[in-house]
Amino acid sequence: MNKLRNNEDVLYDLKRFESVISRLDIKLENILKNIPTSHKKTIEEIRLRVDRPLMIEAFGNDYFVKENGKLTQHINESFIVKKEIIKKTFERLCEYSVYSVQNELINGFITIKGGHRIGIGGKVIYKDKNISTIKDISSLNIRIARQKIGISKDVVPFLWDKGSIFNTLIISPPQCGKTTLLRDIIRTISNNKIKVAVIDERSEIGGLHQGIPQNDLGLRTDVLDRVNKFEGTLMMLRALSPNVIATDELGAKEDIDAIHNSLKAGVKILATIHGESLLDIKSKPNIANIIDEKIFKRIIILDNSKGVGTIRDILDGVTNKSLINHKGEIKCL
C-alpha cells in the first residue's frame, strides 16, 4: 500500500511540474522537459532572470540548467534567459491578457490555474501614492504548488479538543513545509465537521484561481483571498460563523489584534509563523505577548533535519513540555 501511495505521489508531482512548464515559453518548456525525472518530482521553484542562468530549486538546493535539460553547478554551461523569453513566458502565464491580472500585479505575484504562484520582479509604477502595476518585467519566480494529502495524520490527534481543536501555532523556518502541513490540517478538520475560515493573505493556502481554490481544503472551508488578517477576520466573524480561523505567517501587530478578536468571539486559531524555535519567535516584535499569554495550547515545530517537513516537536503551549516521546520521529512530508 505504501509503495502504491508513493507511486501515486510521484505521478502527481510529475503532472504538476508538467502542467506548469506547459504554460512557459516554448523554448523553456522544451528545455525543462528534459530535466531528469528524479529532480522533476522535487522541483519547488523555476527561476527566470534577464541575462542570467535558468535555475531550479529543489529541497533547498539550487541548480543551473543546461540547454539540453541537464543540471549543472557551472554557470558557463547554463542556458541564459533573455528578456524576450521572459516577456513571452509572462504573456502565456496571463493567457495573453495582461489586463486581466492587473489587480494581482500590485501584490507582486499572480496565481495561475493549479494554484501555482508566479512572483514578479520589474519596475513598480505608482499612481496616487499606491502601486498601480509592474512593468518592464525582469524576473519570474515560478513556485510549483503541491498538495500532500494525509501528511497531518500523525499530527492532528494532538490537536483535538472536545469536538474542536486547540489553538495551534506552527513554527517553521522557510521552506520546511509549514504551509503544506497547515493546508492538510485544515482539510482534515474541515472534513470532520469543523467549519474553517481561511484568511489567505498571500494566496498560498487555497491557491485561488478565478475565485476557485485549487487546493483541497475540505468540505466545510471558506476562503477569503488576498485580504489582510485583521479585516479578513472581521469579515469572516460577521458573515460565516467559523469554528476555526486559519491563516499563514503571523507577524504584524494587526495580526495579533485579529487573533484577539477571534478569541473574543469564541473561535479557535490555527496559524503559522517563521522561526527556528519557541525562543526564536519570542524575540520577534508583537509575538512574545501572545506566547506569554498562553493563547496557543499546541505548538508544532518543524525543521528539515530528516528531510523537509520533519516534526521536531509538538509542545503543550501552557507548560512548554513535549507531547511526543521521541523528537523528530514524526515525518509529515
C-alpha positions in Angstrom: 0.0 0.0 0.0 2.8 2.4 0.9 4.6 1.6 -2.4 1.3 2.3 -4.3 0.9 5.6 -2.4 4.5 6.6 -3.2 4.0 5.8 -6.9 0.8 7.9 -6.9 2.7 10.8 -5.2 5.4 10.7 -7.8 2.9 10.7 -10.7 1.1 13.6 -9.0 4.3 15.6 -8.6 5.3 15.0 -12.2 1.9 16.1 -13.5 2.1 19.3 -11.5 5.5 20.0 -13.0 4.4 19.3 -16.5 1.3 21.4 -16.1 3.4 24.4 -15.1 6.1 24.2 -17.8 3.3 23.9 -20.5 2.5 27.5 -19.6 6.0 28.8 -20.3 7.7 30.0 -23.4 8.1 27.0 -25.8 11.9 27.2 -25.7 11.9 26.9 -21.9 9.2 24.2 -22.0 11.4 22.0 -24.2 14.5 22.6 -22.0 12.7 21.8 -18.8 11.0 18.7 -20.2 14.5 17.1 -20.4 15.3 17.6 -16.7 15.9 14.2 -15.1 12.7 12.7 -13.6 14.4 12.3 -10.2 14.5 16.1 -10.0 11.3 16.9 -11.7 9.3 15.4 -8.9 11.1 17.6 -6.3 11.3 20.9 -8.0 9.8 23.7 -5.9 10.8 26.8 -8.0 11.8 27.7 -11.5 13.8 31.0 -11.6 14.0 33.3 -14.7 16.1 36.4 -14.6 17.1 38.6 -17.6 20.5 37.7 -18.9 21.1 35.2 -16.0 21.2 31.4 -15.9 18.0 29.4 -16.0 17.7 27.9 -12.4 15.6 25.5 -10.5 15.4 24.9 -6.7 14.7 21.5 -5.2 14.8 20.7 -1.5 16.7 23.9 -0.7 19.4 23.3 -3.3 19.6 25.4 -6.5 20.9 24.2 -9.9 21.7 25.8 -13.2 20.0 24.2 -16.2 21.8 23.5 -19.5 20.1 23.9 -22.9 19.8 20.1 -23.1 18.0 20.0 -19.7 20.9 18.6 -17.7 21.6 20.2 -14.4 25.0 21.8 -13.5 26.7 23.9 -10.9 28.8 25.7 -13.6 27.4 29.0 -14.7 29.2 28.9 -18.1 27.4 25.7 -19.0 23.9 27.0 -18.3 21.2 28.3 -20.5 20.9 32.1 -20.3 17.4 33.6 -20.1 16.8 36.6 -22.4 14.3 39.3 -21.9 12.2 38.1 -24.9 11.8 34.7 -23.2 10.6 36.3 -20.0 8.2 38.5 -22.0 6.7 35.6 -23.9 6.5 33.4 -20.7 4.6 36.2 -18.8 2.2 36.6 -21.7 1.5 32.8 -21.8 1.0 32.8 -18.0 -1.5 35.6 -18.3 -3.2 33.8 -21.2 -2.3 36.7 -23.4 -4.4 39.2 -21.3 -2.1 41.2 -19.0 -5.0 43.5 -18.3 -6.9 40.6 -16.6 -4.2 40.3 -13.9 -3.6 44.0 -13.2 -5.3 43.7 -9.8 -3.0 40.8 -8.9 0.2 42.5 -10.1 0.0 45.2 -7.4 0.8 42.3 -4.9 3.9 41.4 -6.8 2.6 38.0 -8.0 -0.1 36.3 -9.9 -1.7 32.8 -9.4 -2.4 30.6 -12.3 -4.6 27.5 -12.7 -3.5 24.8 -10.4 -2.6 27.2 -7.6 0.9 27.9 -8.8 2.2 31.3 -7.8 4.4 33.5 -10.0 6.5 36.1 -8.2 7.4 39.1 -10.4 10.4 41.5 -10.5 10.5 44.6 -12.5 9.6 48.3 -12.5 6.9 49.3 -10.0 4.5 52.0 -11.2 2.8 54.2 -8.6 -0.5 56.1 -9.1 -1.9 58.4 -6.4 0.7 57.1 -4.0 -0.5 53.5 -4.5 1.1 50.7 -6.5 -0.6 50.6 -9.9 1.2 47.9 -11.7 4.6 46.3 -12.5 6.2 47.0 -15.9 9.5 46.0 -17.7 9.4 42.6 -16.0 12.9 41.4 -15.4 12.4 38.2 -13.4 9.9 35.5 -12.7 9.8 33.0 -9.8 7.5 30.2 -10.7 6.6 28.3 -7.5 5.1 24.9 -8.1 2.2 24.2 -5.7 1.8 20.7 -4.5 -0.7 19.2 -2.0 0.3 16.4 0.2 -2.9 14.7 1.2 -2.8 12.9 4.6 0.5 14.3 5.8 -1.1 15.6 9.0 -2.5 12.2 10.2 0.2 11.9 12.9 -0.2 15.5 14.0 -4.0 16.1 14.2 -4.6 13.6 17.1 -2.5 16.0 19.3 -4.8 18.9 18.3 -8.3 17.7 19.1 -10.1 19.4 22.0 -13.7 18.2 22.8 -15.1 18.4 19.3 -12.9 21.2 18.2 -9.1 21.9 18.2 -6.7 23.6 20.5 -5.4 27.0 19.4 -2.4 25.8 17.4 0.8 27.5 16.1 3.1 26.0 13.6 6.7 27.3 13.9 9.0 26.7 10.9 12.0 28.1 9.0 11.3 28.9 5.4 10.7 26.0 3.0 10.3 23.4 5.7 6.6 22.6 4.8 4.6 24.7 7.2 2.0 25.9 4.6 1.7 22.3 3.3 1.1 21.0 6.8 -1.3 23.8 7.6 -3.3 23.1 4.4 -3.7 19.4 5.3 -4.7 20.1 8.9 -7.4 22.5 7.5 -8.6 19.8 5.1 -8.7 17.1 7.8 -10.6 19.1 10.5 -12.9 20.5 7.9 -13.9 17.0 6.8 -14.5 16.2 10.5 -17.4 18.6 11.0 -15.4 21.8 11.9 -16.2 25.0 9.9 -12.9 26.6 8.9 -12.4 30.2 7.7 -9.1 30.6 5.8 -7.6 34.1 5.6 -5.3 33.6 2.7 -3.3 36.8 2.5 -0.7 35.6 0.1 -2.8 33.2 -1.9 -0.7 30.2 -0.8 -3.1 28.1 1.2 -6.0 27.8 -1.1 -4.3 29.0 -4.3 -7.5 30.6 -5.6 -7.7 31.0 -9.4 -10.7 32.9 -10.7 -12.3 32.5 -7.2 -11.9 28.7 -7.0 -9.5 27.1 -4.6 -7.0 25.0 -6.5 -6.2 23.0 -3.3 -8.5 20.7 -1.4 -9.3 22.5 1.9 -12.1 20.2 2.9 -15.9 20.2 2.9 -16.6 23.0 5.4 -14.0 25.6 4.5 -14.5 29.1 3.3 -11.6 31.2 1.9 -11.0 35.0 1.8 -8.2 35.6 -0.6 -5.6 38.4 -0.6 -7.1 40.2 2.4 -5.1 41.3 5.4 -5.7 39.2 8.5 -7.4 41.9 10.6 -10.0 42.9 8.0 -10.4 39.3 6.8 -11.1 38.1 10.4 -13.8 40.7 10.9 -15.4 39.8 7.7 -15.4 36.1 8.5 -16.7 36.6 12.0 -19.6 38.7 10.8 -20.8 36.6 8.0 -19.5 33.0 8.0 -19.7 31.8 11.7 -16.5 29.7 11.6 -15.4 27.4 14.4 -11.7 27.9 13.4 -9.9 30.7 11.6 -6.7 29.6 9.8 -4.0 31.8 8.5 -0.4 31.8 7.5 2.7 33.8 8.6 1.8 35.9 11.7 4.0 38.9 12.3 2.3 42.4 12.2 0.6 44.0 15.2 -2.7 43.9 13.3 -2.3 40.1 13.0 -2.2 39.8 16.8 -5.3 42.1 17.0 -7.1 39.7 14.6 -6.3 36.8 16.9 -7.7 38.6 19.9 -10.9 39.4 18.0 -11.3 35.8 17.1 -10.8 34.6 20.6 -13.3 37.1 21.9 -15.8 35.5 19.5 -15.1 32.0 20.8 -13.3 31.0 17.6 -10.2 28.9 17.6 -6.9 29.8 15.8 -4.7 27.8 13.6 -1.7 29.7 12.3 1.9 29.6 11.3 5.0 31.8 11.9 8.6 31.8 10.6 11.1 30.8 13.2 13.6 28.2 14.4 12.2 27.6 17.9 9.9 28.9 20.6 12.7 31.0 21.9 13.4 32.5 18.5 9.8 33.6 17.9 9.6 35.1 21.4 12.3 37.6 20.3 10.1 38.8 17.4 8.1 42.1 17.9 4.4 41.5 18.6 4.7 37.8 19.1 6.2 37.5 22.6 3.0 38.7 24.3 0.7 36.1 22.7 3.1 33.3 23.6 3.3 34.6 27.2 -0.5 34.8 27.3 -0.5 31.0 26.6 -3.0 31.6 23.8 -1.7 28.7 21.8 -2.3 25.4 23.6 -0.4 23.4 20.9 2.9 24.5 19.3 4.3 22.4 16.4 7.9 22.9 15.5 9.1 22.0 12.0 12.6 21.7 10.5 14.4 19.7 7.8 16.7 17.7 10.0 15.4 14.4 8.5 14.1 16.0 5.3 11.6 18.7 4.6 8.6 18.5 6.9 10.2 16.9 9.9 8.2 17.4 13.1 10.9 18.3 15.6 8.5 18.6 18.4 4.9 19.2 19.5 4.6 21.2 22.7 1.9 21.8 25.2 1.7 25.6 24.9 0.9 26.1 28.6 3.7 24.0 30.1 6.1 24.1 27.1 6.6 20.4 27.6 6.9 17.9 24.7 3.9 15.8 23.8 5.8 13.3 21.8 8.1 10.6 23.2 10.8 10.7 20.6 11.5 14.1 19.0 11.9 14.1 15.2 10.3 10.7 14.6 7.2 12.2 13.1 7.9 12.9 9.4 5.0 14.6 7.6 6.3 15.2 4.1 
